[in-house]
PDB file of C-alpha atoms in Angstrom:
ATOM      1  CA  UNK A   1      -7.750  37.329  70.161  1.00 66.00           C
ATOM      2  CA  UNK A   2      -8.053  36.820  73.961  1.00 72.00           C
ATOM      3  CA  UNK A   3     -11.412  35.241  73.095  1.00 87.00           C
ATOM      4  CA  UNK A   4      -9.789  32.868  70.828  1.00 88.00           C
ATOM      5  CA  UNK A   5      -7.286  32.390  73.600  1.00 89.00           C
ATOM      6  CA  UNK A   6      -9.812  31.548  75.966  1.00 88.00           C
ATOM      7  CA  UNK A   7     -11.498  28.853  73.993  1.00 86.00           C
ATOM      8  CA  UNK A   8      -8.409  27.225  73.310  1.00 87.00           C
ATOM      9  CA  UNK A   9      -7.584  26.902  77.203  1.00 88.00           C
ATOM     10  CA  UNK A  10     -10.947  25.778  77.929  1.00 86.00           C
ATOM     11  CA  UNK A  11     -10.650  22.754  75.540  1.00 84.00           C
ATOM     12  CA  UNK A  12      -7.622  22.042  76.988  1.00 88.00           C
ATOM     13  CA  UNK A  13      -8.905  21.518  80.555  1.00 87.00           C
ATOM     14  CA  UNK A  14     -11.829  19.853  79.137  1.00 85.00           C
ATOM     15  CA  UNK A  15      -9.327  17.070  77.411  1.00 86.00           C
ATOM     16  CA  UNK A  16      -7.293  17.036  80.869  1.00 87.00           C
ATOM     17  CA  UNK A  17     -10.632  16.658  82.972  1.00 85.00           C
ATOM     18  CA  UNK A  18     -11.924  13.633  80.643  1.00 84.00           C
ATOM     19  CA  UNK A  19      -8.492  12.459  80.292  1.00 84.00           C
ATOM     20  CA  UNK A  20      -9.313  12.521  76.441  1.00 86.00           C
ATOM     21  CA  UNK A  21      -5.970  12.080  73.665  1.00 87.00           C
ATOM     22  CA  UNK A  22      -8.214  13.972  70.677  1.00 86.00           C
ATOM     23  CA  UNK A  23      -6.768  16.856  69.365  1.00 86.00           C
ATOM     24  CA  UNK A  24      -9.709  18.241  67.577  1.00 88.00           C
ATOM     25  CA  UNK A  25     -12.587  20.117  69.229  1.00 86.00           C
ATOM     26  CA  UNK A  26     -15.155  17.686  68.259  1.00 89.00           C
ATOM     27  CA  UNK A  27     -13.842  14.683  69.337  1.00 90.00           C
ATOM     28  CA  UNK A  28     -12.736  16.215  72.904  1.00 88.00           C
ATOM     29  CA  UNK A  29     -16.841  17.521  73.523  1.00 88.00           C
ATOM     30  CA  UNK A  30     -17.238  13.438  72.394  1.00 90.00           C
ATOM     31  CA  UNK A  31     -15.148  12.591  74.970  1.00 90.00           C
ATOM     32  CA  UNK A  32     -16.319  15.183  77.253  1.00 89.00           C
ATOM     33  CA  UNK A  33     -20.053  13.918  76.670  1.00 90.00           C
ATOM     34  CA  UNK A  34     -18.794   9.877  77.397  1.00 91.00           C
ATOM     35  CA  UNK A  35     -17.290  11.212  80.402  1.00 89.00           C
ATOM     36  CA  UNK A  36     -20.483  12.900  81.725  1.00 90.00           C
ATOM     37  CA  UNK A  37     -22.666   9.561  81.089  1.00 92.00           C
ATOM     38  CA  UNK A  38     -20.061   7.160  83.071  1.00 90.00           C
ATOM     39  CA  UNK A  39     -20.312  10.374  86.198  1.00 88.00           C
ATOM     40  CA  UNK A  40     -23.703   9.994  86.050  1.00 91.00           C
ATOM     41  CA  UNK A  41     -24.246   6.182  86.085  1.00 92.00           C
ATOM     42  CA  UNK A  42     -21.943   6.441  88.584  1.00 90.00           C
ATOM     43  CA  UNK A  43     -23.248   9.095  90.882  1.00 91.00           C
ATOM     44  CA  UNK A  44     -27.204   6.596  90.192  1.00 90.00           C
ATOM     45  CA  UNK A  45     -25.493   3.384  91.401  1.00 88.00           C
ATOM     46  CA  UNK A  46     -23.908   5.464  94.428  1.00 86.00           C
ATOM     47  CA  UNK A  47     -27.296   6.814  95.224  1.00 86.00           C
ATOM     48  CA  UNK A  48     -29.269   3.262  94.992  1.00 85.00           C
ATOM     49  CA  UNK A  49     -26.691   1.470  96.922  1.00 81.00           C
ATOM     50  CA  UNK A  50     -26.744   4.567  99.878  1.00 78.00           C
ATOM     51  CA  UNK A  51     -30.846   4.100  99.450  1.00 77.00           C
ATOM     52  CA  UNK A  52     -30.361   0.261 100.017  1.00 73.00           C
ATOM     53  CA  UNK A  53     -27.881   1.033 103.053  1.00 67.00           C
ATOM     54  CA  UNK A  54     -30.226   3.552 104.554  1.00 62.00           C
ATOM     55  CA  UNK A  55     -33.673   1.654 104.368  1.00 61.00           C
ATOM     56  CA  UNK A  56     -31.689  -1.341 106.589  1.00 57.00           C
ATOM     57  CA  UNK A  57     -30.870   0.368 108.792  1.00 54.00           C
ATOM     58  CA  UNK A  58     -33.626   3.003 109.089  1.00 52.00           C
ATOM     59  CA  UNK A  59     -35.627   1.186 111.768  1.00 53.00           C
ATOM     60  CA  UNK A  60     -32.265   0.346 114.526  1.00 52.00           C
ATOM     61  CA  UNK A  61     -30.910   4.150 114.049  1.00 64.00           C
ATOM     62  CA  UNK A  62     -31.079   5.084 117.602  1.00 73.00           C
ATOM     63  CA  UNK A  63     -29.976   2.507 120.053  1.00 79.00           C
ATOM     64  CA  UNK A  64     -32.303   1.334 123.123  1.00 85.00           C
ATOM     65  CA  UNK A  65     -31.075   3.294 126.764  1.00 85.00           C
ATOM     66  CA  UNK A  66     -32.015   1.870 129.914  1.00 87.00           C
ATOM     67  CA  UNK A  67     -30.764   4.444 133.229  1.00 84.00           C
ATOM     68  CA  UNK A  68     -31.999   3.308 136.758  1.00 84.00           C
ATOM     69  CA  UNK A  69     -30.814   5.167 139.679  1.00 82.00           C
ATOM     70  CA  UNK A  70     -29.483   3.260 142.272  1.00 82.00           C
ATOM     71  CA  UNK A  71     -28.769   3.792 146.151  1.00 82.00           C
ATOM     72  CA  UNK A  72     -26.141   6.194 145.303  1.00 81.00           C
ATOM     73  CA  UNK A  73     -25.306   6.367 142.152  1.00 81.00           C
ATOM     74  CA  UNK A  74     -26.616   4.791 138.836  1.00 82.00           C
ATOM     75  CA  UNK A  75     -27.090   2.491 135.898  1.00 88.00           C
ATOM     76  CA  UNK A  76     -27.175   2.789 132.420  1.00 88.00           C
ATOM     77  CA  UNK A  77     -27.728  -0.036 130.229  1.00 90.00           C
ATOM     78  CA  UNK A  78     -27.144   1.318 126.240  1.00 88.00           C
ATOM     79  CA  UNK A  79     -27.343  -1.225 123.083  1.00 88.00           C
ATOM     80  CA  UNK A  80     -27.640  -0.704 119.253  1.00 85.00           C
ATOM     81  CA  UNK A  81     -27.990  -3.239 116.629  1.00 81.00           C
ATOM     82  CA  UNK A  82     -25.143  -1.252 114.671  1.00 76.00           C
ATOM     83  CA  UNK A  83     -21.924  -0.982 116.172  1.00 73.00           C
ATOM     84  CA  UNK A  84     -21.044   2.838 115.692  1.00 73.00           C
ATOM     85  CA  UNK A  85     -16.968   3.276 115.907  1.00 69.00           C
ATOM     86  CA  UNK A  86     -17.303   6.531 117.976  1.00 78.00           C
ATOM     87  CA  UNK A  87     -20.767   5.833 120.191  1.00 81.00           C
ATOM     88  CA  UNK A  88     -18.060   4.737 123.177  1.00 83.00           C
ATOM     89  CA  UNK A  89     -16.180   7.740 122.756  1.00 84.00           C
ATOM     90  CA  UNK A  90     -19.245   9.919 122.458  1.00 83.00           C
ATOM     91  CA  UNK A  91     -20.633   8.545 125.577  1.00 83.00           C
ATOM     92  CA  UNK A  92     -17.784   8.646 128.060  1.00 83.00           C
ATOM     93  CA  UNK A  93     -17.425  12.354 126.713  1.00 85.00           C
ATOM     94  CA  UNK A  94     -20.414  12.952 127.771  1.00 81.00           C
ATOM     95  CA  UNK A  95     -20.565  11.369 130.771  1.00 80.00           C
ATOM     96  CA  UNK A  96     -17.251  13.637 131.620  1.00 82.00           C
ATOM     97  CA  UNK A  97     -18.727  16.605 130.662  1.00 80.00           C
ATOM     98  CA  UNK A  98     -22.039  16.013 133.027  1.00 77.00           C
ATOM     99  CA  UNK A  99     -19.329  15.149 135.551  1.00 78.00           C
ATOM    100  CA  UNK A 100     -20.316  11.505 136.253  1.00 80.00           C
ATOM    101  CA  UNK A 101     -17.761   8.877 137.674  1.00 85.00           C
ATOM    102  CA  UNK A 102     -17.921   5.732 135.984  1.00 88.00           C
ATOM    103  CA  UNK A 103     -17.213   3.277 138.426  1.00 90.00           C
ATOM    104  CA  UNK A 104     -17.358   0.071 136.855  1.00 91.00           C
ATOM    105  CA  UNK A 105     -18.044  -0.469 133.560  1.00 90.00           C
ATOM    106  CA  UNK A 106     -18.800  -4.017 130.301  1.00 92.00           C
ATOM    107  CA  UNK A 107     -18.519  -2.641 127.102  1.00 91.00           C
ATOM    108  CA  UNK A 108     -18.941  -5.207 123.850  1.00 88.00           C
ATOM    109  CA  UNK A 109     -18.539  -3.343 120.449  1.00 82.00           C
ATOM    110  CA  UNK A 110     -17.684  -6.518 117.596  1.00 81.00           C
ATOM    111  CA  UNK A 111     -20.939  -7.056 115.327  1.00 81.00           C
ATOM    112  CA  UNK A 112     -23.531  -4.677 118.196  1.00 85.00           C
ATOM    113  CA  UNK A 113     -23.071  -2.362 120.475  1.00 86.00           C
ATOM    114  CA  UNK A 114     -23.782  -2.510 124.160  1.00 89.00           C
ATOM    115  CA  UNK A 115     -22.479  -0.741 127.401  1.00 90.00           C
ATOM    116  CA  UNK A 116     -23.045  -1.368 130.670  1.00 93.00           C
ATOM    117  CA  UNK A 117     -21.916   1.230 133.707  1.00 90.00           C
ATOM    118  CA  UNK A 118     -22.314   1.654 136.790  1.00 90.00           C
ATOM    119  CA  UNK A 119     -21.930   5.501 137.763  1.00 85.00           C
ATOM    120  CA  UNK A 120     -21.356   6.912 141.143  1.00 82.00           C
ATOM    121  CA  UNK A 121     -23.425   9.568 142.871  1.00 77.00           C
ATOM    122  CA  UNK A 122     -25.041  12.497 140.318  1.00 68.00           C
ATOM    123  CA  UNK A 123     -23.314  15.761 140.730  1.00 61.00           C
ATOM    124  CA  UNK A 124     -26.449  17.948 139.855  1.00 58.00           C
ATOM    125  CA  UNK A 125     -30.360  17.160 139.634  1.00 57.00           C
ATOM    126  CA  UNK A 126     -30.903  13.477 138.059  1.00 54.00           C
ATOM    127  CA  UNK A 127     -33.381  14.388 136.050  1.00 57.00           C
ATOM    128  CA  UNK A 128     -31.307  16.917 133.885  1.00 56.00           C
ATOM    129  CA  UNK A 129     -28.497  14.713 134.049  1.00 55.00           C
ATOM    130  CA  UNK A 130     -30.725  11.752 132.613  1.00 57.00           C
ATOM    131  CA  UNK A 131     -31.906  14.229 130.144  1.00 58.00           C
ATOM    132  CA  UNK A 132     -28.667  14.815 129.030  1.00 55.00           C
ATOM    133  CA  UNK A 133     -27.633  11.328 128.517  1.00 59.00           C
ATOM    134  CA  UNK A 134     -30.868  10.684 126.347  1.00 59.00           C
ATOM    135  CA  UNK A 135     -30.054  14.190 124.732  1.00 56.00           C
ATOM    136  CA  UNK A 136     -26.689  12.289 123.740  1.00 54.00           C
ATOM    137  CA  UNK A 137     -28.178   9.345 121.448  1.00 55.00           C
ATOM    138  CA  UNK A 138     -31.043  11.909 119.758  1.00 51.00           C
ATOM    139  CA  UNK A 139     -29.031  14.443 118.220  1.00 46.00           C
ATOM    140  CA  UNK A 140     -26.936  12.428 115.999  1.00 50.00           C
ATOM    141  CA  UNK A 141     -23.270  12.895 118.284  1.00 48.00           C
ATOM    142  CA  UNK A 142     -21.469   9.370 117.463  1.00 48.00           C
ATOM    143  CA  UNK A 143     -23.276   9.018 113.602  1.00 44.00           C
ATOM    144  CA  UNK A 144     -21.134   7.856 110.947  1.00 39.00           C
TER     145      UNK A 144
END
C-alpha cells in the first residue's frame, strides 16, 4: 500500500516538474522524456555559447601592470582589454590592506579598463609590497 502510495506521489511531482496536464502514467513519463530533451539542448547551447565567450577572451584574461617606484613613493599603471565591474574595487582594497596612500589617482572603466595612481611612500619592503599588487591580478580577486 505505501508502495503504491509512493508511486502515485512520485508521478505527481514528475507532472508538476514538467509542468505536464496528462493524467495517465504514460503520457506524464512522455512528457517527462520531452522535458529532459529541451534541458538538454538547453544546457548544449549554454555550454557552446560559454565556450565561444571563453575562447575571446582567453588571451586578454589578466590585464598588463606597470609599477615604477618613484622618489618617494610610486606608480602603477594597470589596463585590461575587459572592463571587470569589481577590478577598481579589488585594487583599492588591496592597496588599503598593504597600507598604501593613493595620492592622486585617473581611472577610465567604459569599454577597457585602465588605472593610473600615484602612491605615496611604501610602508614595508617594496619588493613584497610589489609582489602583492601583482599577487592581486593572478589569483583571480575581481573575476566575474
Amino acid at each position: 500500500m505505501a508502495s503504491r502510495l509512493n508511486k502515485k506521489a512520485a508521478f505527481q511531482q514528475l507532472r508538476s516538474v514538467t509542468n505536464s496536464m496528462a493524467m495517465n502514467k504514460a503520457s506524464i513519463i512522455v512528457d517527462a522524456t520531452r522535458y529532459i530533451e529541451e534541458l538538454k539542448q538547453k544546457v548544449e547551447g549554454l555550454n557552446t555559447e560559454l565556450g565561444a565567450s571563453e575562447s575571446s577572451t582567453s588571451q586578454n584574461e589578466l590585464p598588463m601592470v606597470k609599477v615604477e617606484t618613484l622618489e618617494r613613493g610610486f606608480f602603477i599603471n594597470v589596463f585590461s582589454e575587459r572592463n571587470c565591474p569589481s577590478m577598481l574595487v579589488a585594487i583599492l582594497e588591496t592597496f588599503e590592506e598593504l597600507g598604501l596612500d593613493v595620492l592622486d589617482a585617473r581611472v577610465s572603466c567604459e569599454d577597457t579598463f585602465q588605472l593610473e595612481a600615484v602612491g605615496g611612500e611604501v610602508p614595508s619592503s617594496p619588493t613584497k609590497t610589489w609582489l602583492w599588487i601583482g599577487g592581486i591580478f593572478s589569483c583571480g580577486r575581481f573575476r566575474r
